[in-house]
Every structure is written in C-alpha cells, then in structure tokens.
Amino acid sequence: MLRLLSVNFRGLADHKTLLSLNFSTSSVMAKSKFEYVRNFELDDDTCLRNCYIVVRLDGRNFHKFSEQHNFMKPNDNRALGLMSRSARSVMEELEDITIAYGQSDEFSFVFKRSTTWFKRRASKLMTHVTSQFSSSFVYYWKEYFEKQPLLYPPSFDGRVVLYPSNRNLRDYLSWRQADCHINNLYNTTFWTLVQKGGLTKTQAEERLSGTQAADKNEILFSEFSINYNNESPMHKKGTTLIWEKVNETTTKWIKKPDEGETEINVTRIRKKVTSHSSDIIGDQFWEEHPDILESDQC
C-alpha cells in the first residue's frame, strides 16, 4: 500500500511538472505570437541632443474652472500658490529640471540640455511632468483653498519644445514673462473698471479696446489712484523656481558623559527649490544664478 501511494504521488508531481512546462511553453508562444503589436508603437520621439527641453503646461478650459471655484479677480494668490507648489513637486521629482517659470494657469519646465531622463523621449517627459503636476494640484488643493471644495479635477495639456542655445532659451522665458506683464496689466485694469468703476464686463472690454500700456496705466492712476508699479511682483513678473544651496538648521539631542542629554543646533547645506518673482528678461538674474545655464559649446 505504501509503495502504491509513493508511486501515485510521484506520478502527481510529474503531472504538475508537465502542466508547468506546457503553460510556460504556451506563454512563450503567446508572447511571440502577439508581440508584433509593439511595432505599432512610436519610438522615434527622442529629443535632439545638446538642446534644452522645455515642457510647457497650460490649464485646459481654466476660465470656466476659475469661475466655478470662485477664484478672486484679477489675481487669486491661492491659485498662484497652488500652481507653484505643484511645480515644485515636479522639480523635486525630476531633478534635471534646472528652472521653471509660471504665470496664471501655465508653467514651463526646462530640462538640462545634457539630461538623459527617460532617454530624452518627448512623450515620456511630457506625460510624466503633466501627470505629476496634475496630481499635485489635486493633492495640495486643501492646503490653499481650505473651505472651497474641489468640484472636479482640473486638466492640463502639455507640449515639448527644444531650444538649442542659451539665447534661445532666455528669449523663450522672456517671452513668457512679457506675456505675464501684458496680461496682468490688462486684467488689473479690466477688473478695476468692473469692481471699482461700476462698468459691466462688456463696457470694460469696450473701454480698453485699442488701448496701449500707457493708456491702461493712466486709467489706473488718474481714475483710481493705483500705481501699477506698486502691484505685487508675483502678479507682474510671475514665479520663477530654481535650485539653490541653502543652510538648513535642525535641532538634535546628544548625550555627553556625566552631563546627560544636551540640545545642539546642526547646520547643513543642501539643495532645495526656491521661488523668485524677479525680472528674468534682463541680465542681473542670470548673472546672480550662473549655474542655471550650461555652456553653449558642445
């Protein structure tokens, strides 16, 4: 009887081994049979070497989003703070982003020209930045909007642009900051006419139609005693995020012989993302932060 059971168990083990081999063989065959679909994937989106890679995000239909979430006009510091916090989250995740610039519902992220993240594939870089930013926007919402519930998740679209030289990159960032100034001056004047001047939105649009920057400044100053130069730098110049070395002090407890525990301060230097509302069109900012740009020499 014992000998018979032994034979049966051995047969059962052999049967399981056979099943395992058959399953493994069929899996390999299935993989090779269906693996041809990978040929439909596009893998030729590698970004040109020795170029800065810029991923720019824009809020999709954010005019409606801001109205439904009661954003303050012309600028909502809660929303701007949340945008910057989300951008900082992206930079902390992808350390090869050397500088980021944001205004209103957009943010641009600049990867080092020497980066090899994701093998420089545009689709990988864009989707990772977009998903990290979007999820951070939702995650940190309550920290900035507190009692205002998030009615639905926001949507951001992204694009990838390459800039081969330092001058090209600086001109791009200058373009975005100039756009920030133009939009903010218009919005400040428009909403002042509506909120303090008693005009309807249509009337305010008509009043500003065809006006230049000097005209808007004159309206603000002569009619409302507002000097645009005194407006918040963040509203006029946007937000620039860069990596900087900072001193960080922490408190530690150490034990000393015959003295018990003693509290000491320990200072360390570490890199962290810092925020600036500076003029990035002129040379001063770049002279103060020479590590942002890489040499134009190949």
Short mmCIF file of C-alpha atoms in Angstrom, two decimals:
data_model
loop_
_atom_site.label_atom_id
_atom_site.label_comp_id
_atom_site.label_asym_id
_atom_site.label_seq_id
_atom_site.Cartn_x
_atom_site.Cartn_y
_atom_site.Cartn_z
CA MET A 1 0.00 0.00 0.00
CA LEU A 2 2.79 2.47 0.94
CA ARG A 3 4.63 1.66 -2.26
CA LEU A 4 1.46 2.30 -4.29
CA LEU A 5 0.92 5.73 -2.62
CA SER A 6 4.53 6.64 -3.33
CA VAL A 7 4.08 5.83 -6.99
CA ASN A 8 0.84 7.87 -7.12
CA PHE A 9 2.45 10.92 -5.51
CA ARG A 10 5.40 10.66 -7.88
CA GLY A 11 3.00 10.49 -10.78
CA LEU A 12 1.12 13.54 -9.47
CA ALA A 13 4.38 15.50 -9.18
CA ASP A 14 5.35 14.52 -12.71
CA HIS A 15 1.91 15.63 -13.91
CA LYS A 16 2.31 19.08 -12.27
CA THR A 17 5.75 19.46 -13.81
CA LEU A 18 4.31 18.61 -17.20
CA LEU A 19 1.50 21.15 -16.75
CA SER A 20 4.01 23.80 -15.71
CA LEU A 21 6.16 23.10 -18.75
CA ASN A 22 3.13 23.18 -21.04
CA PHE A 23 1.95 26.51 -19.51
CA SER A 24 5.42 28.01 -19.81
CA THR A 25 5.76 26.88 -23.41
CA SER A 26 2.32 28.20 -24.33
CA SER A 27 3.12 31.54 -22.64
CA VAL A 28 6.29 31.91 -24.67
CA MET A 29 4.39 31.02 -27.83
CA ALA A 30 1.62 33.50 -26.98
CA LYS A 31 4.14 36.23 -26.27
CA SER A 32 5.93 35.69 -29.55
CA LYS A 33 2.63 35.41 -31.41
CA PHE A 34 1.21 38.71 -30.16
CA GLU A 35 4.40 40.64 -29.61
CA TYR A 36 4.25 42.06 -33.14
CA VAL A 37 1.83 44.77 -31.87
CA ARG A 38 4.83 46.54 -30.32
CA ASN A 39 5.81 47.51 -33.84
CA PHE A 40 2.91 49.97 -33.85
CA GLU A 41 4.48 51.99 -31.02
CA LEU A 42 6.26 55.19 -31.98
CA ASP A 43 9.74 55.20 -30.52
CA ASP A 44 11.30 57.90 -32.68
CA ASP A 45 10.40 60.86 -30.46
CA THR A 46 13.86 61.19 -28.91
CA CYS A 47 14.70 64.85 -28.39
CA LEU A 48 17.71 66.22 -30.26
CA ARG A 49 20.87 66.17 -28.16
CA ASN A 50 22.53 69.32 -26.82
CA CYS A 51 19.21 71.16 -26.69
CA TYR A 52 17.25 72.41 -23.71
CA ILE A 53 13.98 70.51 -23.43
CA VAL A 54 11.06 72.68 -22.37
CA VAL A 55 7.79 71.11 -21.27
CA ARG A 56 5.05 73.73 -21.04
CA LEU A 57 1.74 73.01 -19.33
CA ASP A 58 -1.44 75.01 -19.81
CA GLY A 59 -4.70 74.71 -17.95
CA ARG A 60 -7.47 73.43 -20.18
CA ASN A 61 -10.67 75.48 -20.03
CA PHE A 62 -9.38 77.20 -16.89
CA HIS A 63 -11.61 80.23 -17.40
CA LYS A 64 -14.60 78.04 -16.58
CA PHE A 65 -12.66 76.23 -13.82
CA SER A 66 -11.75 79.51 -12.10
CA GLU A 67 -15.34 80.78 -12.22
CA GLN A 68 -16.83 77.58 -10.80
CA HIS A 69 -14.25 77.56 -7.98
CA ASN A 70 -14.73 81.24 -7.13
CA PHE A 71 -11.23 82.46 -7.96
CA MET A 72 -10.68 86.06 -6.91
CA LYS A 73 -10.12 88.60 -9.69
CA PRO A 74 -7.83 89.81 -11.15
CA ASN A 75 -5.43 87.51 -9.26
CA ASP A 76 -6.06 84.74 -6.76
CA ASN A 77 -2.99 84.19 -4.59
CA ARG A 78 -4.36 80.82 -3.50
CA ALA A 79 -4.39 79.56 -7.07
CA LEU A 80 -0.98 81.01 -7.85
CA GLY A 81 0.44 79.45 -4.70
CA LEU A 82 -1.05 76.08 -5.60
CA MET A 83 0.39 76.27 -9.11
CA SER A 84 3.85 77.00 -7.68
CA ARG A 85 3.56 74.20 -5.12
CA SER A 86 2.60 71.74 -7.84
CA ALA A 87 5.51 72.90 -9.99
CA ARG A 88 7.90 72.46 -7.06
CA SER A 89 6.64 68.90 -6.70
CA VAL A 90 7.57 68.27 -10.34
CA MET A 91 11.06 69.69 -9.87
CA GLU A 92 11.66 67.64 -6.73
CA GLU A 93 10.65 64.53 -8.65
CA LEU A 94 12.74 65.35 -11.72
CA GLU A 95 15.95 66.96 -10.55
CA ASP A 96 17.22 67.56 -14.08
CA ILE A 97 14.73 70.42 -14.37
CA THR A 98 17.03 73.36 -13.86
CA ILE A 99 14.45 76.18 -13.92
CA ALA A 100 10.67 76.53 -14.13
CA TYR A 101 8.60 79.62 -14.87
CA GLY A 102 4.89 80.07 -14.29
CA GLN A 103 2.14 82.63 -14.61
CA SER A 104 -1.64 82.39 -14.48
CA ASP A 105 -2.59 78.80 -15.45
CA GLU A 106 0.66 77.83 -17.18
CA PHE A 107 4.09 76.56 -16.16
CA SER A 108 7.21 75.88 -18.21
CA PHE A 109 9.81 73.33 -17.09
CA VAL A 110 13.32 73.46 -18.51
CA PHE A 111 15.40 70.27 -18.55
CA LYS A 112 19.17 70.48 -18.72
CA ARG A 113 20.46 70.26 -22.25
CA SER A 114 22.56 67.28 -21.08
CA THR A 115 19.66 65.39 -19.46
CA THR A 116 19.21 61.68 -20.19
CA TRP A 117 15.97 61.25 -18.24
CA PHE A 118 13.64 58.79 -19.99
CA LYS A 119 16.25 58.56 -22.77
CA ARG A 120 15.13 62.08 -23.80
CA ARG A 121 11.86 60.73 -25.19
CA ALA A 122 9.46 63.66 -25.59
CA SER A 123 6.33 61.62 -24.84
CA LYS A 124 7.77 60.23 -21.62
CA LEU A 125 8.97 63.62 -20.39
CA MET A 126 5.71 65.38 -21.23
CA THR A 127 3.40 62.75 -19.73
CA HIS A 128 5.45 62.45 -16.54
CA VAL A 129 5.53 66.21 -15.98
CA THR A 130 1.83 66.57 -16.76
CA SER A 131 0.71 63.71 -14.51
CA GLN A 132 2.94 64.77 -11.61
CA PHE A 133 1.74 68.38 -11.85
CA SER A 134 -1.95 67.47 -12.18
CA SER A 135 -1.94 65.01 -9.28
CA SER A 136 -0.05 67.50 -7.10
CA PHE A 137 -2.61 70.21 -7.92
CA VAL A 138 -5.38 67.96 -6.60
CA TYR A 139 -3.31 66.66 -3.66
CA TYR A 140 -2.39 70.11 -2.32
CA TRP A 141 -5.74 71.78 -3.11
CA LYS A 142 -6.98 71.85 0.50
CA GLU A 143 -3.78 73.48 1.74
CA TYR A 144 -4.56 76.57 -0.33
CA PHE A 145 -8.33 76.62 -0.76
CA GLU A 146 -9.39 75.20 2.63
CA LYS A 147 -13.19 75.52 2.69
CA GLN A 148 -13.58 75.74 -1.09
CA PRO A 149 -14.21 72.15 -2.27
CA LEU A 150 -12.65 70.86 -5.47
CA LEU A 151 -15.71 70.28 -7.64
CA TYR A 152 -13.92 68.31 -10.34
CA PRO A 153 -10.30 67.53 -11.25
CA PRO A 154 -8.50 70.10 -13.42
CA SER A 155 -7.00 69.26 -16.78
CA PHE A 156 -3.64 70.37 -18.18
CA ASP A 157 -2.24 69.86 -21.65
CA GLY A 158 1.46 69.76 -22.41
CA ARG A 159 3.86 70.36 -25.27
CA VAL A 160 7.58 69.85 -25.78
CA VAL A 161 9.81 72.44 -27.44
CA LEU A 162 13.60 72.31 -27.97
CA TYR A 163 15.90 75.31 -27.71
CA PRO A 164 19.48 74.83 -28.94
CA SER A 165 21.19 77.86 -27.35
CA ASN A 166 21.20 79.85 -24.12
CA ARG A 167 19.95 82.91 -26.01
CA ASN A 168 17.03 80.94 -27.47
CA LEU A 169 16.07 79.68 -24.02
CA ARG A 170 16.36 83.10 -22.40
CA ASP A 171 14.27 84.64 -25.18
CA TYR A 172 11.61 81.99 -24.63
CA LEU A 173 11.43 82.72 -20.90
CA SER A 174 11.49 86.46 -21.61
CA TRP A 175 8.55 85.98 -23.97
CA ARG A 176 6.54 84.22 -21.27
CA GLN A 177 7.35 86.93 -18.69
CA ALA A 178 6.45 89.70 -21.14
CA ASP A 179 3.16 87.87 -21.74
CA CYS A 180 2.61 87.79 -17.97
CA HIS A 181 3.08 91.58 -17.75
CA ILE A 182 0.77 92.30 -20.69
CA ASN A 183 -1.99 90.02 -19.40
CA ASN A 184 -1.74 91.22 -15.82
CA LEU A 185 -1.87 94.91 -16.77
CA TYR A 186 -4.96 94.28 -18.88
CA ASN A 187 -6.68 92.14 -16.21
CA THR A 188 -5.84 94.60 -13.43
CA THR A 189 -7.32 97.49 -15.41
CA PHE A 190 -10.31 95.47 -16.62
CA TRP A 191 -11.33 94.25 -13.17
CA THR A 192 -10.70 97.65 -11.59
CA LEU A 193 -13.13 99.16 -14.08
CA VAL A 194 -15.67 96.46 -13.21
CA GLN A 195 -15.19 96.24 -9.44
CA LYS A 196 -14.46 99.88 -8.64
CA GLY A 197 -15.67 101.72 -11.72
CA GLY A 198 -19.09 100.08 -11.88
CA LEU A 199 -18.79 99.06 -15.53
CA THR A 200 -20.16 95.83 -16.93
CA LYS A 201 -17.70 93.36 -18.42
CA THR A 202 -18.82 94.35 -21.91
CA GLN A 203 -18.36 98.05 -21.14
CA ALA A 204 -14.91 97.40 -19.67
CA GLU A 205 -13.87 95.49 -22.79
CA GLU A 206 -15.06 98.34 -24.98
CA ARG A 207 -13.24 100.89 -22.82
CA LEU A 208 -9.94 99.01 -23.15
CA SER A 209 -10.27 98.17 -26.84
CA GLY A 210 -7.29 99.57 -28.73
CA THR A 211 -5.53 100.93 -25.64
CA GLN A 212 -1.79 100.70 -25.11
CA ALA A 213 0.12 100.00 -21.87
CA ALA A 214 0.46 103.75 -21.18
CA ASP A 215 -3.30 104.20 -21.53
CA LYS A 216 -4.04 101.46 -19.02
CA ASN A 217 -1.52 102.85 -16.55
CA GLU A 218 -3.17 106.27 -16.92
CA ILE A 219 -6.66 104.84 -16.28
CA LEU A 220 -5.47 103.12 -13.11
CA PHE A 221 -3.61 106.15 -11.79
CA SER A 222 -5.87 109.06 -12.77
CA GLU A 223 -9.21 107.39 -12.09
CA PHE A 224 -8.43 105.00 -9.23
CA SER A 225 -5.15 106.31 -7.73
CA ILE A 226 -3.48 102.97 -8.43
CA ASN A 227 0.22 102.99 -9.32
CA TYR A 228 0.74 99.79 -11.29
CA ASN A 229 4.43 99.78 -10.36
CA ASN A 230 3.40 99.10 -6.76
CA GLU A 231 1.43 95.97 -7.63
CA SER A 232 2.68 92.58 -6.39
CA PRO A 233 5.88 91.42 -8.18
CA MET A 234 4.40 87.91 -8.37
CA HIS A 235 1.42 89.26 -10.31
CA LYS A 236 3.56 91.38 -12.65
CA LYS A 237 6.53 89.06 -13.16
CA GLY A 238 5.20 85.57 -12.48
CA THR A 239 7.04 82.90 -10.47
CA THR A 240 10.48 81.50 -11.21
CA LEU A 241 11.63 78.31 -9.48
CA ILE A 242 15.30 77.30 -9.36
CA TRP A 243 17.59 75.02 -7.39
CA GLU A 244 19.72 76.77 -4.77
CA LYS A 245 22.03 75.76 -1.96
CA VAL A 246 20.62 76.86 1.38
CA ASN A 247 21.62 76.47 5.00
CA GLU A 248 19.22 74.25 6.91
CA THR A 249 19.42 74.17 10.71
CA THR A 250 17.97 71.31 12.73
CA THR A 251 17.94 70.58 16.46
CA LYS A 252 19.45 67.39 17.83
CA TRP A 253 19.90 65.88 21.28
CA ILE A 254 23.24 64.29 22.12
CA LYS A 255 24.45 62.52 25.22
CA LYS A 256 27.62 63.72 26.92
CA PRO A 257 29.41 61.85 29.71
CA ASP A 258 28.22 63.00 33.14
CA GLU A 259 26.09 65.74 31.57
CA GLY A 260 23.06 63.88 30.29
CA GLU A 261 21.34 65.00 27.11
CA THR A 262 22.30 68.29 25.53
CA GLU A 263 20.45 70.15 22.75
CA ILE A 264 22.58 71.37 19.84
CA ASN A 265 21.86 73.04 16.50
CA VAL A 266 23.25 71.39 13.40
CA THR A 267 23.52 73.38 10.17
CA ARG A 268 23.83 71.65 6.82
CA ILE A 269 23.96 72.89 3.27
CA ARG A 270 21.51 71.27 0.89
CA LYS A 271 19.87 71.99 -2.43
CA LYS A 272 16.22 72.93 -2.49
CA VAL A 273 13.76 74.56 -4.86
CA THR A 274 13.42 78.28 -4.18
CA SER A 275 10.84 80.71 -5.52
CA HIS A 276 11.51 84.14 -7.04
CA SER A 277 9.42 86.90 -8.58
CA SER A 278 12.32 88.50 -10.40
CA ASP A 279 12.96 90.13 -13.73
CA ILE A 280 14.33 87.34 -15.92
CA ILE A 281 14.43 89.44 -19.10
CA GLY A 282 17.48 91.43 -18.04
CA ASP A 283 20.95 90.10 -17.28
CA GLN A 284 21.08 90.52 -13.49
CA PHE A 285 19.09 87.40 -12.61
CA TRP A 286 21.27 85.21 -14.84
CA GLU A 287 24.48 86.74 -13.51
CA GLU A 288 23.35 86.01 -9.96
CA HIS A 289 22.49 82.40 -10.86
CA PRO A 290 25.15 81.27 -13.36
CA ASP A 291 24.55 77.57 -12.70
CA ILE A 292 21.18 77.53 -14.44
CA LEU A 293 22.54 77.66 -17.99
CA GLU A 294 25.01 75.23 -19.49
CA SER A 295 27.82 76.13 -21.86
CA ASP A 296 26.82 76.68 -25.46
CA GLN A 297 29.96 74.86 -26.52
CA CYS A 298 29.28 71.24 -27.49
#
